[in-house]
Amino acid sequence: MIVVETVKEMQQLSKKLKSQEKSIGFVPTMGYLHEGHLSLVEAAKKKDDVVVMSIFVNPTQFGPNEDFDSYPRDFERDKKLAEEHGVDVLFYPSVEEIYPDELTTKIHVVKRTDVLCGKSRPGHFDGVATVLFKLFHIVLPDNAYFGMKDAQQVAVIDGFMKDYFFPINLVTCPTVREHDGLAKSSRNVNLTKEERQEAPMIYKQLLFAKELVESGERDANKLRNVLFDKLSASITGKIDYIDILSYPSLTEIEKLNGQVIIAVAVRYSKVRLIDNIILTI
Amino acid sequence: MIVVETVKEMQQLSKKLKSQEKSIGFVPTMGYLHEGHLSLVEAAKKKDDVVVMSIFVNPTQFGPNEDFDSYPRDFERDKKLAEEHGVDVLFYPSVEEIYPDELTTKIHVVKRTDVLCGKSRPGHFDGVATVLFKLFHIVLPDNAYFGMKDAQQVAVIDGFMKDYFFPINLVTCPTVREHDGLAKSSRNVNLTKEERQEAPMIYKQLLFAKELVESGERDANKLRNVLFDKLSASITGKIDYIDILSYPSLTEIEKLNGQVIIAVAVRYSKVRLIDNIILTI
């Protein structure tokens, strides 16, 4: 595995790989790797000749009161994990490397952002899109891999990749979970012991909602209310939202139909957890 | 020469050319070709293996009261000219092909736009950037060619290409002129006979300003005033602006220093003409 720290070197390497007709699989991350990230690497290993992983905690996707500074970082551990799992190129740029100058041109996501996490994180998806426009042009992947845990992120990426005809395949992988069902997240380390113990209830209640749908429930509002009551009763964390929307357009629905997301966010003392399931009706 | 009308076909062709290690030179145009465009083709022929020209009158870069409908179009003539001058691929998509759905994500140029033409054409450069983000991802060029007549456009493109690390060289070519000095433009056909006769004075007075700079004038305001007086006295068209700015940042200057643009726009009955010179001091 080679570690590349500059934009110029990374872009030159990618151009060289492309001229050799090697397909590039790209796994963008903010580091502090867990099995979720590594499942994306595994998928890329199967499909692509060369797997590039980036580790970059992107400042522009954190709000002023968010956890940019406390976001967990451990490069040496990540490097070891990446190498063990067969990453070929680890792109590890500094903030100055990715944001050398003030932007002359801004990217603004105008759809799919006024719901779910976007509602409480204004500008978050502008930051995600901005850094991915940059990273995609640097790494020049054939396939880019994202986990469905961040389903709204995937919907936003799907949107701008179609808008601007990025010559890249968006490959999504299922959420990887702990044995008790809690969705893997770099932020889970910031849960207290008690919070960690109850957190699996989030997924458990999502599965309960799924069962209701499978038994014929189609009323989005009714389903939402039942899920809200069940979840509030089973956790101490504060429910930030429970939403049932069309996917990937993330538009409001009354009746469940087509592809639908049931998404939840719960706020704990130091961390906010998200989870979702996507159903096809 | 082949004519390609769909995004999918064009992108597939470009990917194939790249896998064959052919370099792609791209000349984006709005058609109604003149020697200015053809000089870009000539430059691309010298540098690249394959020359792709696009002809697309981009609706998003025209304001509601601008000349989108009256913008001159003649595809059969353009096709003949492109073929005669050695264009290999003519990309001629419909508006529906380039803008199939409402955008989920918008591009907004925030610098280099509050001066010159940008001041009187709000949103114009957002439209230019939007279509070029799309076209660059469809055509996947190694080199993209633009004429210096649209110097502000070149400054904006230079800005966003650096911001987002587009893996593309920006190649600029000098303004091509009529024998009497008038900058070639597709819009010149909309001048009346009298307007056409006096229009070369714009460039003549720019050359006069250049002489003043060469004789030692460094005061931007003084130079601007002299140029304004000389030009107003020699044409009936209304001067929209005369600006002297640092280039390509397009920031205000008091003293001429480094790379500087002197740019003029003149409004005639049915058309607005622009011209500029860039000096290095």
PDB file of N, CA, C and O in Angstrom, chain A residues 148-149 174-184 188 195-212 214 227 230-232 234-235 239 242 262-266 268 273-279:
ATOM      1  N   MET A 148     -24.957   2.555   3.018  1.00  0.00           N
ATOM      2  CA  MET A 148     -26.351   2.981   3.095  1.00  0.00           C
ATOM      3  C   MET A 148     -26.738   3.491   4.479  1.00  0.00           C
ATOM      4  O   MET A 148     -27.837   3.987   4.662  1.00  0.00           O
ATOM      5  N   LYS A 149     -25.831   3.380   5.468  1.00  0.00           N
ATOM      6  CA  LYS A 149     -26.152   3.990   6.754  1.00  0.00           C
ATOM      7  C   LYS A 149     -26.401   5.491   6.552  1.00  0.00           C
ATOM      8  O   LYS A 149     -27.342   6.052   7.119  1.00  0.00           O
ATOM      9  N   PRO A 174     -24.692  -2.267   2.007  1.00  0.00           N
ATOM     10  CA  PRO A 174     -25.593  -2.248   3.163  1.00  0.00           C
ATOM     11  C   PRO A 174     -24.877  -1.799   4.444  1.00  0.00           C
ATOM     12  O   PRO A 174     -23.670  -1.969   4.591  1.00  0.00           O
ATOM     13  N   THR A 175     -25.649  -1.244   5.353  1.00  0.00           N
ATOM     14  CA  THR A 175     -25.145  -0.852   6.670  1.00  0.00           C
ATOM     15  C   THR A 175     -24.568  -2.066   7.395  1.00  0.00           C
ATOM     16  O   THR A 175     -25.211  -3.119   7.445  1.00  0.00           O
ATOM     17  N   VAL A 176     -23.370  -1.903   7.939  1.00  0.00           N
ATOM     18  CA  VAL A 176     -22.778  -2.982   8.738  1.00  0.00           C
ATOM     19  C   VAL A 176     -23.117  -2.714  10.197  1.00  0.00           C
ATOM     20  O   VAL A 176     -23.107  -1.565  10.644  1.00  0.00           O
ATOM     21  N   ARG A 177     -23.470  -3.784  10.930  1.00  0.00           N
ATOM     22  CA  ARG A 177     -23.982  -3.626  12.296  1.00  0.00           C
ATOM     23  C   ARG A 177     -23.157  -4.391  13.322  1.00  0.00           C
ATOM     24  O   ARG A 177     -22.501  -5.379  12.992  1.00  0.00           O
ATOM     25  N   GLU A 178     -23.192  -3.925  14.550  1.00  0.00           N
ATOM     26  CA  GLU A 178     -22.652  -4.694  15.670  1.00  0.00           C
ATOM     27  C   GLU A 178     -23.523  -5.945  15.842  1.00  0.00           C
ATOM     28  O   GLU A 178     -24.616  -6.029  15.269  1.00  0.00           O
ATOM     29  N   HIS A 179     -23.049  -6.893  16.692  1.00  0.00           N
ATOM     30  CA  HIS A 179     -23.805  -8.133  16.866  1.00  0.00           C
ATOM     31  C   HIS A 179     -25.201  -7.870  17.416  1.00  0.00           C
ATOM     32  O   HIS A 179     -26.143  -8.606  17.142  1.00  0.00           O
ATOM     33  N   ASP A 180     -25.329  -6.784  18.185  1.00  0.00           N
ATOM     34  CA  ASP A 180     -26.647  -6.490  18.768  1.00  0.00           C
ATOM     35  C   ASP A 180     -27.492  -5.597  17.856  1.00  0.00           C
ATOM     36  O   ASP A 180     -28.564  -5.133  18.248  1.00  0.00           O
ATOM     37  N   GLY A 181     -27.002  -5.317  16.649  1.00  0.00           N
ATOM     38  CA  GLY A 181     -27.825  -4.592  15.683  1.00  0.00           C
ATOM     39  C   GLY A 181     -27.485  -3.120  15.529  1.00  0.00           C
ATOM     40  O   GLY A 181     -27.895  -2.487  14.544  1.00  0.00           O
ATOM     41  N   LEU A 182     -26.730  -2.533  16.467  1.00  0.00           N
ATOM     42  CA  LEU A 182     -26.382  -1.109  16.355  1.00  0.00           C
ATOM     43  C   LEU A 182     -25.552  -0.870  15.089  1.00  0.00           C
ATOM     44  O   LEU A 182     -24.585  -1.588  14.817  1.00  0.00           O
ATOM     45  N   ALA A 183     -25.947   0.119  14.305  1.00  0.00           N
ATOM     46  CA  ALA A 183     -25.201   0.437  13.090  1.00  0.00           C
ATOM     47  C   ALA A 183     -23.800   0.897  13.465  1.00  0.00           C
ATOM     48  O   ALA A 183     -23.633   1.731  14.357  1.00  0.00           O
ATOM     49  N   LYS A 184     -22.795   0.351  12.778  1.00  0.00           N
ATOM     50  CA  LYS A 184     -21.417   0.755  13.039  1.00  0.00           C
ATOM     51  C   LYS A 184     -21.237   2.226  12.668  1.00  0.00           C
ATOM     52  O   LYS A 184     -21.751   2.691  11.648  1.00  0.00           O
ATOM     53  N   ASN A 188     -19.703   5.994  17.496  1.00  0.00           N
ATOM     54  CA  ASN A 188     -20.196   5.139  18.596  1.00  0.00           C
ATOM     55  C   ASN A 188     -19.277   5.177  19.816  1.00  0.00           C
ATOM     56  O   ASN A 188     -19.744   4.982  20.936  1.00  0.00           O
ATOM     57  N   GLU A 195     -25.731   4.431  27.384  1.00  0.00           N
ATOM     58  CA  GLU A 195     -26.272   4.771  26.061  1.00  0.00           C
ATOM     59  C   GLU A 195     -25.988   3.643  25.065  1.00  0.00           C
ATOM     60  O   GLU A 195     -26.860   3.257  24.285  1.00  0.00           O
ATOM     61  N   ARG A 196     -24.729   3.141  25.146  1.00  0.00           N
ATOM     62  CA  ARG A 196     -24.346   2.056  24.226  1.00  0.00           C
ATOM     63  C   ARG A 196     -25.258   0.843  24.408  1.00  0.00           C
ATOM     64  O   ARG A 196     -25.604   0.163  23.443  1.00  0.00           O
ATOM     65  N   GLN A 197     -25.660   0.613  25.678  1.00  0.00           N
ATOM     66  CA  GLN A 197     -26.477  -0.557  25.984  1.00  0.00           C
ATOM     67  C   GLN A 197     -27.882  -0.459  25.373  1.00  0.00           C
ATOM     68  O   GLN A 197     -28.420  -1.444  24.883  1.00  0.00           O
ATOM     69  N   GLU A 198     -28.443   0.738  25.387  1.00  0.00           N
ATOM     70  CA  GLU A 198     -29.815   0.865  24.884  1.00  0.00           C
ATOM     71  C   GLU A 198     -29.886   1.166  23.388  1.00  0.00           C
ATOM     72  O   GLU A 198     -30.927   0.981  22.748  1.00  0.00           O
ATOM     73  N   ALA A 199     -28.746   1.624  22.813  1.00  0.00           N
ATOM     74  CA  ALA A 199     -28.751   2.094  21.418  1.00  0.00           C
ATOM     75  C   ALA A 199     -29.263   1.065  20.396  1.00  0.00           C
ATOM     76  O   ALA A 199     -29.880   1.460  19.390  1.00  0.00           O
ATOM     77  N   PRO A 200     -29.053  -0.240  20.624  1.00  0.00           N
ATOM     78  CA  PRO A 200     -29.567  -1.213  19.641  1.00  0.00           C
ATOM     79  C   PRO A 200     -31.084  -1.173  19.465  1.00  0.00           C
ATOM     80  O   PRO A 200     -31.611  -1.688  18.474  1.00  0.00           O
ATOM     81  N   MET A 201     -31.808  -0.557  20.423  1.00  0.00           N
ATOM     82  CA  MET A 201     -33.262  -0.438  20.298  1.00  0.00           C
ATOM     83  C   MET A 201     -33.671   0.335  19.042  1.00  0.00           C
ATOM     84  O   MET A 201     -34.765   0.134  18.506  1.00  0.00           O
ATOM     85  N   ILE A 202     -32.790   1.225  18.584  1.00  0.00           N
ATOM     86  CA  ILE A 202     -33.128   2.030  17.391  1.00  0.00           C
ATOM     87  C   ILE A 202     -33.398   1.093  16.212  1.00  0.00           C
ATOM     88  O   ILE A 202     -34.435   1.175  15.551  1.00  0.00           O
ATOM     89  N   TYR A 203     -32.444   0.183  15.977  1.00  0.00           N
ATOM     90  CA  TYR A 203     -32.610  -0.747  14.856  1.00  0.00           C
ATOM     91  C   TYR A 203     -33.751  -1.727  15.111  1.00  0.00           C
ATOM     92  O   TYR A 203     -34.515  -2.065  14.201  1.00  0.00           O
ATOM     93  N   LYS A 204     -33.869  -2.144  16.373  1.00  0.00           N
ATOM     94  CA  LYS A 204     -34.918  -3.100  16.715  1.00  0.00           C
ATOM     95  C   LYS A 204     -36.295  -2.529  16.355  1.00  0.00           C
ATOM     96  O   LYS A 204     -37.154  -3.221  15.788  1.00  0.00           O
ATOM     97  N   GLN A 205     -36.498  -1.252  16.669  1.00  0.00           N
ATOM     98  CA  GLN A 205     -37.792  -0.638  16.379  1.00  0.00           C
ATOM     99  C   GLN A 205     -37.983  -0.395  14.878  1.00  0.00           C
ATOM    100  O   GLN A 205     -39.105  -0.437  14.367  1.00  0.00           O
ATOM    101  N   LEU A 206     -36.864  -0.142  14.173  1.00  0.00           N
ATOM    102  CA  LEU A 206     -36.960  -0.036  12.708  1.00  0.00           C
ATOM    103  C   LEU A 206     -37.442  -1.367  12.114  1.00  0.00           C
ATOM    104  O   LEU A 206     -38.270  -1.394  11.198  1.00  0.00           O
ATOM    105  N   LEU A 207     -36.915  -2.469  12.674  1.00  0.00           N
ATOM    106  CA  LEU A 207     -37.332  -3.795  12.191  1.00  0.00           C
ATOM    107  C   LEU A 207     -38.801  -4.065  12.511  1.00  0.00           C
ATOM    108  O   LEU A 207     -39.516  -4.687  11.728  1.00  0.00           O
ATOM    109  N   PHE A 208     -39.241  -3.531  13.665  1.00  0.00           N
ATOM    110  CA  PHE A 208     -40.652  -3.667  14.041  1.00  0.00           C
ATOM    111  C   PHE A 208     -41.531  -2.905  13.020  1.00  0.00           C
ATOM    112  O   PHE A 208     -42.565  -3.424  12.558  1.00  0.00           O
ATOM    113  N   ALA A 209     -41.078  -1.701  12.640  1.00  0.00           N
ATOM    114  CA  ALA A 209     -41.821  -0.927  11.634  1.00  0.00           C
ATOM    115  C   ALA A 209     -41.875  -1.686  10.306  1.00  0.00           C
ATOM    116  O   ALA A 209     -42.903  -1.717   9.621  1.00  0.00           O
ATOM    117  N   LYS A 210     -40.760  -2.313   9.981  1.00  0.00           N
ATOM    118  CA  LYS A 210     -40.691  -3.095   8.739  1.00  0.00           C
ATOM    119  C   LYS A 210     -41.747  -4.215   8.753  1.00  0.00           C
ATOM    120  O   LYS A 210     -42.437  -4.442   7.750  1.00  0.00           O
ATOM    121  N   GLU A 211     -41.849  -4.859   9.914  1.00  0.00           N
ATOM    122  CA  GLU A 211     -42.850  -5.928  10.052  1.00  0.00           C
ATOM    123  C   GLU A 211     -44.265  -5.395   9.827  1.00  0.00           C
ATOM    124  O   GLU A 211     -45.079  -6.043   9.166  1.00  0.00           O
ATOM    125  N   LEU A 212     -44.526  -4.203  10.396  1.00  0.00           N
ATOM    126  CA  LEU A 212     -45.850  -3.596  10.204  1.00  0.00           C
ATOM    127  C   LEU A 212     -46.134  -3.373   8.721  1.00  0.00           C
ATOM    128  O   LEU A 212     -47.235  -3.623   8.239  1.00  0.00           O
ATOM    129  N   GLU A 214     -44.773  -4.983   6.257  1.00  0.00           N
ATOM    130  CA  GLU A 214     -44.943  -6.301   5.628  1.00  0.00           C
ATOM    131  C   GLU A 214     -46.326  -6.898   5.919  1.00  0.00           C
ATOM    132  O   GLU A 214     -46.853  -7.680   5.129  1.00  0.00           O
ATOM    133  N   LEU A 227     -44.115   4.109  15.498  1.00  0.00           N
ATOM    134  CA  LEU A 227     -42.666   3.954  15.673  1.00  0.00           C
ATOM    135  C   LEU A 227     -42.143   4.953  16.703  1.00  0.00           C
ATOM    136  O   LEU A 227     -41.315   4.610  17.567  1.00  0.00           O
ATOM    137  N   LYS A 230     -43.187   3.699  20.237  1.00  0.00           N
ATOM    138  CA  LYS A 230     -42.411   2.523  20.622  1.00  0.00           C
ATOM    139  C   LYS A 230     -40.965   2.909  20.958  1.00  0.00           C
ATOM    140  O   LYS A 230     -40.402   2.449  21.959  1.00  0.00           O
ATOM    141  N   LEU A 231     -40.379   3.762  20.123  1.00  0.00           N
ATOM    142  CA  LEU A 231     -38.962   4.108  20.328  1.00  0.00           C
ATOM    143  C   LEU A 231     -38.792   4.998  21.563  1.00  0.00           C
ATOM    144  O   LEU A 231     -37.892   4.764  22.389  1.00  0.00           O
ATOM    145  N   SER A 232     -39.658   6.004  21.716  1.00  0.00           N
ATOM    146  CA  SER A 232     -39.553   6.890  22.899  1.00  0.00           C
ATOM    147  C   SER A 232     -39.642   6.071  24.182  1.00  0.00           C
ATOM    148  O   SER A 232     -38.968   6.372  25.169  1.00  0.00           O
ATOM    149  N   SER A 234     -38.636   3.141  24.665  1.00  0.00           N
ATOM    150  CA  SER A 234     -37.578   2.146  24.889  1.00  0.00           C
ATOM    151  C   SER A 234     -36.176   2.754  25.008  1.00  0.00           C
ATOM    152  O   SER A 234     -35.210   2.028  25.232  1.00  0.00           O
ATOM    153  N   ILE A 235     -36.048   4.077  24.852  1.00  0.00           N
ATOM    154  CA  ILE A 235     -34.706   4.683  25.000  1.00  0.00           C
ATOM    155  C   ILE A 235     -34.792   5.970  25.823  1.00  0.00           C
ATOM    156  O   ILE A 235     -35.853   6.585  25.931  1.00  0.00           O
ATOM    157  N   ILE A 239     -35.340  11.682  20.555  1.00  0.00           N
ATOM    158  CA  ILE A 239     -35.567  11.444  19.122  1.00  0.00           C
ATOM    159  C   ILE A 239     -35.510  12.768  18.369  1.00  0.00           C
ATOM    160  O   ILE A 239     -36.261  13.701  18.649  1.00  0.00           O
ATOM    161  N   ILE A 242     -38.085  11.077  13.183  1.00  0.00           N
ATOM    162  CA  ILE A 242     -38.418   9.810  12.533  1.00  0.00           C
ATOM    163  C   ILE A 242     -39.127  10.219  11.260  1.00  0.00           C
ATOM    164  O   ILE A 242     -40.121  10.956  11.325  1.00  0.00           O
ATOM    165  N   ILE A 262     -37.326   4.570   5.888  1.00  0.00           N
ATOM    166  CA  ILE A 262     -37.731   4.904   7.264  1.00  0.00           C
ATOM    167  C   ILE A 262     -36.433   5.237   7.986  1.00  0.00           C
ATOM    168  O   ILE A 262     -35.543   4.381   8.085  1.00  0.00           O
ATOM    169  N   ALA A 263     -36.316   6.502   8.401  1.00  0.00           N
ATOM    170  CA  ALA A 263     -35.037   6.968   8.938  1.00  0.00           C
ATOM    171  C   ALA A 263     -35.232   7.576  10.310  1.00  0.00           C
ATOM    172  O   ALA A 263     -36.230   8.235  10.582  1.00  0.00           O
ATOM    173  N   VAL A 264     -34.243   7.336  11.184  1.00  0.00           N
ATOM    174  CA  VAL A 264     -34.320   7.783  12.574  1.00  0.00           C
ATOM    175  C   VAL A 264     -33.013   8.466  12.967  1.00  0.00           C
ATOM    176  O   VAL A 264     -31.937   8.040  12.539  1.00  0.00           O
ATOM    177  N   ALA A 265     -33.109   9.522  13.771  1.00  0.00           N
ATOM    178  CA  ALA A 265     -31.923  10.092  14.416  1.00  0.00           C
ATOM    179  C   ALA A 265     -32.230  10.271  15.895  1.00  0.00           C
ATOM    180  O   ALA A 265     -33.315  10.729  16.257  1.00  0.00           O
ATOM    181  N   VAL A 266     -31.267   9.887  16.726  1.00  0.00           N
ATOM    182  CA  VAL A 266     -31.439   9.986  18.184  1.00  0.00           C
ATOM    183  C   VAL A 266     -30.239  10.735  18.762  1.00  0.00           C
ATOM    184  O   VAL A 266     -29.091  10.444  18.416  1.00  0.00           O
ATOM    185  N   TYR A 268     -27.859  11.630  21.812  1.00  0.00           N
ATOM    186  CA  TYR A 268     -27.365  11.248  23.137  1.00  0.00           C
ATOM    187  C   TYR A 268     -26.477  12.373  23.672  1.00  0.00           C
ATOM    188  O   TYR A 268     -26.300  13.393  23.011  1.00  0.00           O
ATOM    189  N   LEU A 273     -26.962   9.625  16.867  1.00  0.00           N
ATOM    190  CA  LEU A 273     -26.902   8.394  16.070  1.00  0.00           C
ATOM    191  C   LEU A 273     -27.976   8.431  14.975  1.00  0.00           C
ATOM    192  O   LEU A 273     -29.080   8.929  15.214  1.00  0.00           O
ATOM    193  N   ILE A 274     -27.659   7.886  13.816  1.00  0.00           N
ATOM    194  CA  ILE A 274     -28.665   7.763  12.758  1.00  0.00           C
ATOM    195  C   ILE A 274     -28.747   6.310  12.301  1.00  0.00           C
ATOM    196  O   ILE A 274     -27.782   5.555  12.422  1.00  0.00           O
ATOM    197  N   ASP A 275     -29.907   5.957  11.811  1.00  0.00           N
ATOM    198  CA  ASP A 275     -30.076   4.618  11.247  1.00  0.00           C
ATOM    199  C   ASP A 275     -31.283   4.672  10.297  1.00  0.00           C
ATOM    200  O   ASP A 275     -32.084   5.623  10.340  1.00  0.00           O
ATOM    201  N   ASN A 276     -31.411   3.710   9.440  1.00  0.00           N
ATOM    202  CA  ASN A 276     -32.531   3.687   8.495  1.00  0.00           C
ATOM    203  C   ASN A 276     -32.703   2.304   7.908  1.00  0.00           C
ATOM    204  O   ASN A 276     -31.788   1.476   7.961  1.00  0.00           O
ATOM    205  N   ILE A 277     -33.898   2.068   7.391  1.00  0.00           N
ATOM    206  CA  ILE A 277     -34.091   0.914   6.505  1.00  0.00           C
ATOM    207  C   ILE A 277     -34.801   1.403   5.246  1.00  0.00           C
ATOM    208  O   ILE A 277     -35.566   2.374   5.290  1.00  0.00           O
ATOM    209  N   ILE A 278     -34.497   0.748   4.133  1.00  0.00           N
ATOM    210  CA  ILE A 278     -35.149   1.094   2.870  1.00  0.00           C
ATOM    211  C   ILE A 278     -35.978  -0.108   2.435  1.00  0.00           C
ATOM    212  O   ILE A 278     -35.486  -1.242   2.435  1.00  0.00           O
ATOM    213  N   LEU A 279     -37.241   0.151   2.130  1.00  0.00           N
ATOM    214  CA  LEU A 279     -38.166  -0.917   1.743  1.00  0.00           C
ATOM    215  C   LEU A 279     -38.667  -0.670   0.330  1.00  0.00           C
ATOM    216  O   LEU A 279     -38.823   0.484  -0.078  1.00  0.00           O
TER     217      LEU A 279
END
